[in-house]
Short mmCIF file of N, CA and C in Angstrom, two decimals:
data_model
loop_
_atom_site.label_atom_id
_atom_site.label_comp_id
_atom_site.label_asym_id
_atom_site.label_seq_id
_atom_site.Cartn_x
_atom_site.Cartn_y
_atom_site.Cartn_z
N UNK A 15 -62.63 43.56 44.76
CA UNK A 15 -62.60 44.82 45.49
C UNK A 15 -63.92 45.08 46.20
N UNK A 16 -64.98 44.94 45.67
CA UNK A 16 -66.26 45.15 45.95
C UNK A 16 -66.44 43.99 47.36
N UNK A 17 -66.35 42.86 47.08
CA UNK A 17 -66.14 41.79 48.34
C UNK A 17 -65.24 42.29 49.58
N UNK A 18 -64.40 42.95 48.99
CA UNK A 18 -63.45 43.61 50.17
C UNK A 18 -64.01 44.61 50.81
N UNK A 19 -64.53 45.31 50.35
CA UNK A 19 -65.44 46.65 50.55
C UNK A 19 -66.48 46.56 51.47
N UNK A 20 -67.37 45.04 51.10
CA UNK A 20 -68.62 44.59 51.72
C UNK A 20 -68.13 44.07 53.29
N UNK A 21 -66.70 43.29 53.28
CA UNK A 21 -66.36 42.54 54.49
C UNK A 21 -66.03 43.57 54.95
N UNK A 22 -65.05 44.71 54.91
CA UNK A 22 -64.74 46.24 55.60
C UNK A 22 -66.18 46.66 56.10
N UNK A 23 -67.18 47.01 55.41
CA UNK A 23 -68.54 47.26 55.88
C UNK A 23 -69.10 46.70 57.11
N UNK A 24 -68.84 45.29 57.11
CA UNK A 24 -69.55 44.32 58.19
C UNK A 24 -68.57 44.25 59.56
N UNK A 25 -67.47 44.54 59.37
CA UNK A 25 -66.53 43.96 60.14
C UNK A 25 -66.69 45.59 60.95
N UNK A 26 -66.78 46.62 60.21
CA UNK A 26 -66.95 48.30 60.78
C UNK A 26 -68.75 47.80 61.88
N UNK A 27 -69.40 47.40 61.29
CA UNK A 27 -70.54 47.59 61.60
C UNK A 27 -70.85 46.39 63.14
N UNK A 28 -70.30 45.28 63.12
CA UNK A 28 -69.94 44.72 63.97
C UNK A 28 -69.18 45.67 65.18
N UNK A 29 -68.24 45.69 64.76
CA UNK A 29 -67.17 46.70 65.79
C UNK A 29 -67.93 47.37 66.50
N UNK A 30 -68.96 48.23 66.18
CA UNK A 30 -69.56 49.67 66.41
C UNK A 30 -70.78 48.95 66.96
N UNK A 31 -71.28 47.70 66.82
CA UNK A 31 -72.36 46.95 67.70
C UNK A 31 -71.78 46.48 68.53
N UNK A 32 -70.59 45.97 68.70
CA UNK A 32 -69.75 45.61 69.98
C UNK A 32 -69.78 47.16 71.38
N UNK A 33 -69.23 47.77 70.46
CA UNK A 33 -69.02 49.38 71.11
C UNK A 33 -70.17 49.79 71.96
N UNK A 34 -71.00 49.94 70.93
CA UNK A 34 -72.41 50.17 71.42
C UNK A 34 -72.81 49.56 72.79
N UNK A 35 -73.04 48.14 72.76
CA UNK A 35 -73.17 47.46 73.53
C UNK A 35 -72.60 47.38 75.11
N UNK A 36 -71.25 48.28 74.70
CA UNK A 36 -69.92 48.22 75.86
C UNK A 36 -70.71 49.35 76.61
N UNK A 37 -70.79 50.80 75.88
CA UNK A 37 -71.18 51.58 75.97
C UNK A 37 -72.63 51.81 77.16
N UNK A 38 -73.35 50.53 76.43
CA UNK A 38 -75.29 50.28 77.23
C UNK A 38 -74.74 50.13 78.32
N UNK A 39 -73.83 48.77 78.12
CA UNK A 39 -73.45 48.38 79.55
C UNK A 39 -72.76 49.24 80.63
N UNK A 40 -71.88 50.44 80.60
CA UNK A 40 -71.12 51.37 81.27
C UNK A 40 -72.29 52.79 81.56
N UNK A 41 -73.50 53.34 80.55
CA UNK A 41 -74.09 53.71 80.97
C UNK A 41 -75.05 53.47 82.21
N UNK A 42 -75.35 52.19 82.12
CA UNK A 42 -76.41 51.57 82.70
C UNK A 42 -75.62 51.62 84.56
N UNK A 43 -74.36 51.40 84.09
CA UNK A 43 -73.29 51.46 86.00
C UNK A 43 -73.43 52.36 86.07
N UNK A 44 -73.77 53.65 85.45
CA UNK A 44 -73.30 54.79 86.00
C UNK A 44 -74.68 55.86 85.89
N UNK A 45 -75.68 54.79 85.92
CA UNK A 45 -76.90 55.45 85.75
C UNK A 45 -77.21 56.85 84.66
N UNK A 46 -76.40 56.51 83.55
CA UNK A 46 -76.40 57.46 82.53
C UNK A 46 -77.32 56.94 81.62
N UNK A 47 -78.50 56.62 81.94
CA UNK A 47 -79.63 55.90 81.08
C UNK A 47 -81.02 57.04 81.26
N UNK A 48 -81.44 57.75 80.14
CA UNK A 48 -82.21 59.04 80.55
C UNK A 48 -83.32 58.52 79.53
N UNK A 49 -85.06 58.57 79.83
CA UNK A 49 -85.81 58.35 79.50
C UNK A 49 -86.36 59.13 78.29
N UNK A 50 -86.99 58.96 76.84
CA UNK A 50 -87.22 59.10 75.68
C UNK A 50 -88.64 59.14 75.98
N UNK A 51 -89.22 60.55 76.01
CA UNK A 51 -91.03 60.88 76.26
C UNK A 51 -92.29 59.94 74.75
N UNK A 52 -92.91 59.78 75.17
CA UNK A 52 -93.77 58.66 74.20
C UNK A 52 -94.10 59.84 73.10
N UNK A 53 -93.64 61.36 73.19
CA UNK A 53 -94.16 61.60 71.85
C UNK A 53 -93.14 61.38 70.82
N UNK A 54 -92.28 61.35 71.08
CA UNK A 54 -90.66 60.79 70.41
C UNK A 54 -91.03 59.65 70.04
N UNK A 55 -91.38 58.76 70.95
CA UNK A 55 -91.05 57.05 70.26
C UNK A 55 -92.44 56.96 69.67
N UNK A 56 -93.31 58.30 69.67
CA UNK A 56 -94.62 57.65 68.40
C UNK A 56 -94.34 58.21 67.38
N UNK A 57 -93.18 59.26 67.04
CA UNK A 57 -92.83 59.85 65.82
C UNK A 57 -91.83 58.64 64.93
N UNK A 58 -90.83 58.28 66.42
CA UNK A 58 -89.55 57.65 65.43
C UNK A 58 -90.88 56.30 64.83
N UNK A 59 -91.79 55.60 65.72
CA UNK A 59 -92.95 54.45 65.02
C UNK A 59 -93.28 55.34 63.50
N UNK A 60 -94.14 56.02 63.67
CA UNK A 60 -94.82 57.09 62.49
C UNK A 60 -94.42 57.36 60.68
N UNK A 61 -92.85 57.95 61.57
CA UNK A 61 -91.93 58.27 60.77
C UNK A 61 -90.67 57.49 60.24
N UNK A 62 -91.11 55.68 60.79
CA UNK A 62 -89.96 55.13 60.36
C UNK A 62 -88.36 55.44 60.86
N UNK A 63 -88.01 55.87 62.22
CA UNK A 63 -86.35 56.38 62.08
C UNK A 63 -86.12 55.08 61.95
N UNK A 64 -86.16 53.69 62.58
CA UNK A 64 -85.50 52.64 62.38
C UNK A 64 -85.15 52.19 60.93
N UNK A 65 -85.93 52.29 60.64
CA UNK A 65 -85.73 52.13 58.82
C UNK A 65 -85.11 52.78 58.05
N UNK A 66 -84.62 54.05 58.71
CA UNK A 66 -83.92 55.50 58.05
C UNK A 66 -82.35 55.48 59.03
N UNK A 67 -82.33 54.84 59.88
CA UNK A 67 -81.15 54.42 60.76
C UNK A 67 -80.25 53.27 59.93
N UNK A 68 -81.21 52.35 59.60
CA UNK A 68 -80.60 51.23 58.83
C UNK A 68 -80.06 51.73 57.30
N UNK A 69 -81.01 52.20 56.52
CA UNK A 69 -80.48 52.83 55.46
C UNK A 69 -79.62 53.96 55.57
N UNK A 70 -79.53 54.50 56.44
CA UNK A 70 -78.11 55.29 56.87
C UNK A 70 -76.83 54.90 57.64
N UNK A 71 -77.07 53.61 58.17
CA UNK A 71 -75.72 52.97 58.85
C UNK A 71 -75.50 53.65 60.20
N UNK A 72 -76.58 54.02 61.05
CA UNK A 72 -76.35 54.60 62.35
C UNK A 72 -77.17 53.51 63.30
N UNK A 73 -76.72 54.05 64.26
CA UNK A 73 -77.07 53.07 65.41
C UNK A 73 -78.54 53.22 65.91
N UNK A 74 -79.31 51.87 65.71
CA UNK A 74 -80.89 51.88 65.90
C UNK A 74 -80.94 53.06 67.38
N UNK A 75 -81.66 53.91 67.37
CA UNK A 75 -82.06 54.43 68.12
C UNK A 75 -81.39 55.56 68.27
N UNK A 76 -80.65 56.16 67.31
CA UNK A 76 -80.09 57.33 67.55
C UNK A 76 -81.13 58.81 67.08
N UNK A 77 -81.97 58.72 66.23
CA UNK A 77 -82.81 59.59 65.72
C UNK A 77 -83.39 59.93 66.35
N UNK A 78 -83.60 58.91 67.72
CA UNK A 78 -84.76 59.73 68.30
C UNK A 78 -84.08 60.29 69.72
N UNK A 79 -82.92 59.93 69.64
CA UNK A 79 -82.28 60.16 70.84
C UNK A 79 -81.83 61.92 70.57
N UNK A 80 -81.68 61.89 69.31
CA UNK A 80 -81.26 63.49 68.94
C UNK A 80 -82.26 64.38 68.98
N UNK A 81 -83.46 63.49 68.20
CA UNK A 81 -85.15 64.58 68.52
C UNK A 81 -85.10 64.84 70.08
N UNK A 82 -84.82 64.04 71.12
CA UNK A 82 -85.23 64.27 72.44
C UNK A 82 -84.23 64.68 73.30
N UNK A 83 -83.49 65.45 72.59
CA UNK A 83 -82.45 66.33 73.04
C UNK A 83 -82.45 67.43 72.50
N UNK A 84 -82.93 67.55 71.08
CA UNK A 84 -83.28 68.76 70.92
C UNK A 84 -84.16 69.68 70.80
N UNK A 85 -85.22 68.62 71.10
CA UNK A 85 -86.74 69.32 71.20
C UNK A 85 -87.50 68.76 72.00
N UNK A 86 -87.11 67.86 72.45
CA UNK A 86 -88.45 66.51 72.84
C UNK A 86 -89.30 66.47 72.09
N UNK A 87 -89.45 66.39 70.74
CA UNK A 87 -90.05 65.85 69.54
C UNK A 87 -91.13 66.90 69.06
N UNK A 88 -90.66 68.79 69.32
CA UNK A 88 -91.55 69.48 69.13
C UNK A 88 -91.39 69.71 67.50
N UNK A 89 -91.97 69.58 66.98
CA UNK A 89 -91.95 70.35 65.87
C UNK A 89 -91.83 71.48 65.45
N UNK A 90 -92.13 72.31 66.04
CA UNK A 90 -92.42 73.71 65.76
C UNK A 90 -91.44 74.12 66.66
N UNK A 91 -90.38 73.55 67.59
CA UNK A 91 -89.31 74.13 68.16
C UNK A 91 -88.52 75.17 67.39
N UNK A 92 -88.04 76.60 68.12
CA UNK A 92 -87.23 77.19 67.73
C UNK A 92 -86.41 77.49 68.78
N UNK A 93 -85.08 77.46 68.35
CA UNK A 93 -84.26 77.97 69.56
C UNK A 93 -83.42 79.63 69.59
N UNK A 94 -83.06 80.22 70.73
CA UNK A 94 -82.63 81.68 70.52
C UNK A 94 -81.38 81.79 69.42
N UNK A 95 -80.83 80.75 68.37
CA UNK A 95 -79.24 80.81 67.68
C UNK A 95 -80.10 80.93 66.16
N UNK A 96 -81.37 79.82 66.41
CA UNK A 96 -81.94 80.21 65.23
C UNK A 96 -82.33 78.67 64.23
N UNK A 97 -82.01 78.06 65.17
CA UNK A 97 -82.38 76.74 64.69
C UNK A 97 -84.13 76.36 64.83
N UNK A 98 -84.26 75.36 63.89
CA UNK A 98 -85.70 74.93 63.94
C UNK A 98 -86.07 73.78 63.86
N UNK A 99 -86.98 73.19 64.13
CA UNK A 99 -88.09 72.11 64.03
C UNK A 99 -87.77 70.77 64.94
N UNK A 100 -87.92 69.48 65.04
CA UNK A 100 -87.41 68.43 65.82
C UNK A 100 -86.34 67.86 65.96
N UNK A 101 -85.73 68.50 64.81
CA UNK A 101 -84.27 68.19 64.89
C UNK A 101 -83.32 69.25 64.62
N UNK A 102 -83.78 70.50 65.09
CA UNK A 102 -83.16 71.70 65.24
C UNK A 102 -82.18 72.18 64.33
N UNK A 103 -82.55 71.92 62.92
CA UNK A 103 -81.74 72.02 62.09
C UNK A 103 -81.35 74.01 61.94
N UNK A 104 -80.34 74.60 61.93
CA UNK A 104 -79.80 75.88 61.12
C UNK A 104 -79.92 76.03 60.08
N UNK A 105 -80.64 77.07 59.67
CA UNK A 105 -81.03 77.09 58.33
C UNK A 105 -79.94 76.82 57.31
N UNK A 106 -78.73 77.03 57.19
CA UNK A 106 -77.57 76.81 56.02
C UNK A 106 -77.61 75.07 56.09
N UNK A 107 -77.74 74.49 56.95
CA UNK A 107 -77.26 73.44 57.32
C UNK A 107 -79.21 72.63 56.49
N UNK A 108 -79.90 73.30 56.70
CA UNK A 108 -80.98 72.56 56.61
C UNK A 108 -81.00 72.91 55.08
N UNK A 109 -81.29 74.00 54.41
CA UNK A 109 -80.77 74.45 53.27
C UNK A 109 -79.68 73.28 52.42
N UNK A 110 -78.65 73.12 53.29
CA UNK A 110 -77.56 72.15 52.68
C UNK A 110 -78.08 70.58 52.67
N UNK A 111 -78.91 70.02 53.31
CA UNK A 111 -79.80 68.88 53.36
C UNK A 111 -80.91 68.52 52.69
N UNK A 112 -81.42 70.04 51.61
CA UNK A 112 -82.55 69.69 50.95
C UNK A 112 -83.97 70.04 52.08
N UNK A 113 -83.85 70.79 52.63
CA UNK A 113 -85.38 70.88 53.75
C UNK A 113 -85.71 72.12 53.94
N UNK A 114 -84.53 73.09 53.55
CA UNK A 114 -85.03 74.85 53.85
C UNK A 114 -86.35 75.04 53.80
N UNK A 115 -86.76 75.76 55.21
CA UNK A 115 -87.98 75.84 55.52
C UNK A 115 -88.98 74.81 55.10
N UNK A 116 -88.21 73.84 55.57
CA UNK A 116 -89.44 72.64 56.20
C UNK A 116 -89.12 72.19 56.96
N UNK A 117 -88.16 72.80 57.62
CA UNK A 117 -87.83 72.13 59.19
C UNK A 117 -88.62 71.29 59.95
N UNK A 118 -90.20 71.89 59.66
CA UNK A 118 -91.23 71.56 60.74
C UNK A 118 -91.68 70.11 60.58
N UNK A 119 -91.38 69.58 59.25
CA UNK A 119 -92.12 68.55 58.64
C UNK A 119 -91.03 67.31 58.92
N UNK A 120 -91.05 66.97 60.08
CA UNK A 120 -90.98 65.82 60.80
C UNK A 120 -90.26 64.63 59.56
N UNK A 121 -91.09 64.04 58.95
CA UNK A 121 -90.75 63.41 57.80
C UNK A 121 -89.32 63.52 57.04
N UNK A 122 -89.30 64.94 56.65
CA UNK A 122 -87.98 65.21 55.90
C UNK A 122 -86.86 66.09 56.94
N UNK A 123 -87.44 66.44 57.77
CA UNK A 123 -86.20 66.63 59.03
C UNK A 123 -85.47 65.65 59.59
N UNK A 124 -86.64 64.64 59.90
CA UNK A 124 -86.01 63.46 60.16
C UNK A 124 -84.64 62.41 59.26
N UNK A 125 -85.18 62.75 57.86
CA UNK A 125 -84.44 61.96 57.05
C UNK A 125 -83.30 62.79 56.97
N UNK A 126 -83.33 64.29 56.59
CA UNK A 126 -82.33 65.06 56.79
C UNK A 126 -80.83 64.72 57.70
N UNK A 127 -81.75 64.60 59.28
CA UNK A 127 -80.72 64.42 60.24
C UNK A 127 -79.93 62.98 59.48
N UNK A 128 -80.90 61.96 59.22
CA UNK A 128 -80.02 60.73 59.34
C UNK A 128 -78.83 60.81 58.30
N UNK A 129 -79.36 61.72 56.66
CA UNK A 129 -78.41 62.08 56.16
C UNK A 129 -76.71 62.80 56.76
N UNK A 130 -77.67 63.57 57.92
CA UNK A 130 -76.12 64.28 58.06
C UNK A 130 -75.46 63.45 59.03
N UNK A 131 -75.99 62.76 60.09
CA UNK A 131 -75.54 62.36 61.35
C UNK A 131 -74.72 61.26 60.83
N UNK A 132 -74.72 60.17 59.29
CA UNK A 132 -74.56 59.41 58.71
C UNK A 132 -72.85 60.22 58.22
N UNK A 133 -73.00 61.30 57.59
CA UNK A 133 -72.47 62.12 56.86
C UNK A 133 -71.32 62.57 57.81
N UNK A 134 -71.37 62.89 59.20
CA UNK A 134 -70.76 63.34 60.31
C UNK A 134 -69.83 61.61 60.96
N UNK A 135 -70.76 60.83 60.77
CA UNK A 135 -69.85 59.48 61.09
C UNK A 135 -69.02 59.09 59.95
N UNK A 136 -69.46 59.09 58.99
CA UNK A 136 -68.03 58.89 58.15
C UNK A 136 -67.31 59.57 58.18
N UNK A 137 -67.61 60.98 58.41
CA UNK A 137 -66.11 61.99 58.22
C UNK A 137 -65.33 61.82 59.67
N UNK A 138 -66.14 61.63 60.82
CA UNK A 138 -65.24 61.69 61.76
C UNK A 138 -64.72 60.26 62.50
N UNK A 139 -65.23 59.41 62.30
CA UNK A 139 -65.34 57.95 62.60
C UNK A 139 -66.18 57.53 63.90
N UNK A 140 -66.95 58.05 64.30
CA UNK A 140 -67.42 57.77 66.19
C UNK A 140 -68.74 58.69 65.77
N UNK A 141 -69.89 57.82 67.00
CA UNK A 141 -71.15 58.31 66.99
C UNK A 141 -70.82 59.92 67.91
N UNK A 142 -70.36 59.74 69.03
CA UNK A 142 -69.55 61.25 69.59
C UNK A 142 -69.44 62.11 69.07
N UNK A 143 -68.19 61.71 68.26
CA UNK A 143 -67.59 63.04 67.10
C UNK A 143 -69.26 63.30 66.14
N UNK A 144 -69.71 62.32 65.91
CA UNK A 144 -70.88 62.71 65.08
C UNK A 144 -71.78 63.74 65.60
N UNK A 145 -71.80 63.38 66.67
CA UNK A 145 -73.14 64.36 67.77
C UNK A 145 -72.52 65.54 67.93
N UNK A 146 -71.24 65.31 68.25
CA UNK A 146 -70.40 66.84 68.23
C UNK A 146 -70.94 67.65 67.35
N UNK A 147 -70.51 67.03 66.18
CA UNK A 147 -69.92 67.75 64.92
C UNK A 147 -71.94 68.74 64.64
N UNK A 148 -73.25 67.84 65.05
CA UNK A 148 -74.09 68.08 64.72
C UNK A 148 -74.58 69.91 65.42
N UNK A 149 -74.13 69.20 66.51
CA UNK A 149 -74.12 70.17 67.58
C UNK A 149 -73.52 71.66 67.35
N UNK A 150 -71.79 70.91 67.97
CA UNK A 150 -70.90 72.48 67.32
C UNK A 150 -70.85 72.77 65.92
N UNK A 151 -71.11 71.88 64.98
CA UNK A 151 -70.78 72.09 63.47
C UNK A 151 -69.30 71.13 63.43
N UNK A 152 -69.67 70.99 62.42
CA UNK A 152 -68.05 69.87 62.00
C UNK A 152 -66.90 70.95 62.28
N UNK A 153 -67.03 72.06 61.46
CA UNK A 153 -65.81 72.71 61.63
C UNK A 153 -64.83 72.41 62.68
N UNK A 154 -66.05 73.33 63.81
CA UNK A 154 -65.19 73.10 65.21
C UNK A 154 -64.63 71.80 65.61
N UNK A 155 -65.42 70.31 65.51
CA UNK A 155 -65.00 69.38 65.74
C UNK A 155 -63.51 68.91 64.76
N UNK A 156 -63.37 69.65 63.62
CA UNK A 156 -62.36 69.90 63.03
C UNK A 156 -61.02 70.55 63.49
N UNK A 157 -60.82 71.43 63.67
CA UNK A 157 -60.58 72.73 64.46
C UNK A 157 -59.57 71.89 65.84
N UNK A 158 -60.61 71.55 66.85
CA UNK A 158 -60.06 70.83 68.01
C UNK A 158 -59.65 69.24 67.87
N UNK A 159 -58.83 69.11 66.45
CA UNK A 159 -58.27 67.54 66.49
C UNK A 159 -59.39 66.56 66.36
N UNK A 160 -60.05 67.16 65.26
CA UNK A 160 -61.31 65.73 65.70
C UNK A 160 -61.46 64.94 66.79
N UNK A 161 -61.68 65.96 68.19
CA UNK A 161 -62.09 65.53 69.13
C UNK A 161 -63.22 65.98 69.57
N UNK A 162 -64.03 65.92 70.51
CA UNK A 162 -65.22 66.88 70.97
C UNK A 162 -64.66 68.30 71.44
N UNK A 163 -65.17 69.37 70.81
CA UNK A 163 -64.85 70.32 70.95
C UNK A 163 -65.16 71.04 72.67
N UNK A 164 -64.26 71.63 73.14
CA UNK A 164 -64.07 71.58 74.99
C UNK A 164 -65.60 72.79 75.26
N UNK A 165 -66.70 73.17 74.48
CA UNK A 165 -67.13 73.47 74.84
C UNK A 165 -68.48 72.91 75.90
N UNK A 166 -68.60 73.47 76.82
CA UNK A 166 -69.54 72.92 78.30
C UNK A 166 -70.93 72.76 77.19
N UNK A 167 -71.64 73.24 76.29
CA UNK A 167 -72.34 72.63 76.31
C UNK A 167 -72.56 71.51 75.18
N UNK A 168 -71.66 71.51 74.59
CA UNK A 168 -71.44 70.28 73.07
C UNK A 168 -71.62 69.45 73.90
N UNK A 169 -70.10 69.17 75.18
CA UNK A 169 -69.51 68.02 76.16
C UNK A 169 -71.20 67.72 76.89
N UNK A 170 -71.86 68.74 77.31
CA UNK A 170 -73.57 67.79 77.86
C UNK A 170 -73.92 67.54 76.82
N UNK A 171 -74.25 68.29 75.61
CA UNK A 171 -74.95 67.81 74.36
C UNK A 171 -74.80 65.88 74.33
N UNK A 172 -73.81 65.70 74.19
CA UNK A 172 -73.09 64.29 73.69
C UNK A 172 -73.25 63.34 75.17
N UNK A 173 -73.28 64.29 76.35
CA UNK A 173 -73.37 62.93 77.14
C UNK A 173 -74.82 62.14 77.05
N UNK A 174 -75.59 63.96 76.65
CA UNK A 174 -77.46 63.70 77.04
C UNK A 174 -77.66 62.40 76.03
N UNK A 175 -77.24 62.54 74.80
CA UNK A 175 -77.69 62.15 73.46
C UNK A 175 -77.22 60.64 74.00
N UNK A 176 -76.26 60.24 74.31
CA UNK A 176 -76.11 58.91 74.45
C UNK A 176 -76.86 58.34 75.86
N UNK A 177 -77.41 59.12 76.83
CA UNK A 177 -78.42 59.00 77.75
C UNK A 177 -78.97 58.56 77.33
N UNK A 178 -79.82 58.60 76.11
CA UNK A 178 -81.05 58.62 75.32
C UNK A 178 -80.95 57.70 74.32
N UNK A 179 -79.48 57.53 74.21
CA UNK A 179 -79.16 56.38 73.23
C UNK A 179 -79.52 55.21 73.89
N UNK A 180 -78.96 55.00 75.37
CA UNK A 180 -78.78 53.93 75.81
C UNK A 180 -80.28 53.37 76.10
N UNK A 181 -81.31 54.09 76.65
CA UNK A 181 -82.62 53.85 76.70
C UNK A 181 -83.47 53.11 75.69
N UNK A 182 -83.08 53.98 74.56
CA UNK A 182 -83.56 53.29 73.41
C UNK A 182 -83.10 52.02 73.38
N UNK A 183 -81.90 51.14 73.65
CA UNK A 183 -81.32 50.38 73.37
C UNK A 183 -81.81 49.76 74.86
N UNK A 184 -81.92 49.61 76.14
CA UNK A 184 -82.87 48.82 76.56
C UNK A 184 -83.41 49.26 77.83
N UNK A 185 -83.85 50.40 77.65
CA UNK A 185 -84.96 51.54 78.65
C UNK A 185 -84.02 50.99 80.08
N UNK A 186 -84.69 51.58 80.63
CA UNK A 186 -84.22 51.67 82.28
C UNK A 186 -84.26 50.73 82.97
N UNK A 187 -84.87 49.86 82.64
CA UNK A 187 -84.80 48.11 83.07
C UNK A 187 -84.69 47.41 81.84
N UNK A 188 -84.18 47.17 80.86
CA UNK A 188 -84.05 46.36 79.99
C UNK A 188 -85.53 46.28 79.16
N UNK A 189 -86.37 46.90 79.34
CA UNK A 189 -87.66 46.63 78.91
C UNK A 189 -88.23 47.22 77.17
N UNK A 190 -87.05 48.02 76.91
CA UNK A 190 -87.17 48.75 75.48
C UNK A 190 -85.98 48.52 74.91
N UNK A 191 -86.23 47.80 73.45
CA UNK A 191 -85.05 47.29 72.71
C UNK A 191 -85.31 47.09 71.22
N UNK A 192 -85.27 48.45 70.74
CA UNK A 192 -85.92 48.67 69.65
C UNK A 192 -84.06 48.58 69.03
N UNK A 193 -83.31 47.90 69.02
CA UNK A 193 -81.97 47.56 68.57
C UNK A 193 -82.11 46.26 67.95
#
């Protein structure tokens, strides 16, 4: 069972590097490739996301693609709903992750997200639905058929985030490939 479990694992994780890949390539035609500011890629260095990507089963370069969508890697970000720190966590939600009021601390925000964004791909199956779900809250992505929920700004949320995905995965000329 356990052997079965491990080949389901690899054969999921393959798939979703195939995807990925499809994905670089269709951004890149359609110039949906959006640049990741160097204070981001000296946090995700700093703070290890690659290493916290892998031990969470998400796609190299997604941590920082979410910091630079939701803050451009401020720490001390707050937004008018009430969210905080580099990865704009809501307090129930950050609370529910183990970080209440430490949003700011980079370190465990960071790990936080990978917990949930990890947490959001298994429940919904797709990095999308994941970003959704981070975004609107699972509920809603619940709610609307586990699809992306039709709101205008989830639907940019999710295009930006994979902008940022795709960069990471090989910058604007192929020149960054931290994958």
């Amino acid at each position: 069972a356990y052997q079965e479990q491990e080949e389901a694992a690899k054969k999921a994780a393959e798939e979703r590097a195939k995807a990925d890949k499809a994905a670089l390539e269709a951004a890149k035609k359609l110039g949906e490739v959006q640049a990741v500011n160097s204070k981001v890629l000296a946090q995700a260095k700093q703070f290890n996301y690659g290493g916290l990507e892998q031990q969470y089963g998400l796609p190299a370069g997604l941590l920082s693609a979410v910091s630079m969508q939701e803050s451009r890697g401020n720490a001390n970000a707050r937004s008018p709903a009430g969210a905080s720190g580099a990865f704009q966590f809501m307090p129930g939600t950050a609370k529910r992750f183990g970080i209440g009021g430490q949003e700011s601390d980079i370190a465990k925000s960071a790990q936080a997200a990978a917990k949930y964004l990890s947490f959001l791909m298994n429940k919904f199956g797709s990095v999308d639905l994941a970003l959704a779900g981070y975004n609107a809250g699972e509920g809603n992505v619940a709610k609307y058929g586990n699809k992306i929920p039709p709101f205008k700004e989830t639907q940019s949320y999710v295009k930006k985030v994979n902008a940022y995905l795709a960069f990471m995965k090989g910058g604007l000329d192929g020149s960054v490939n931290i994958a």
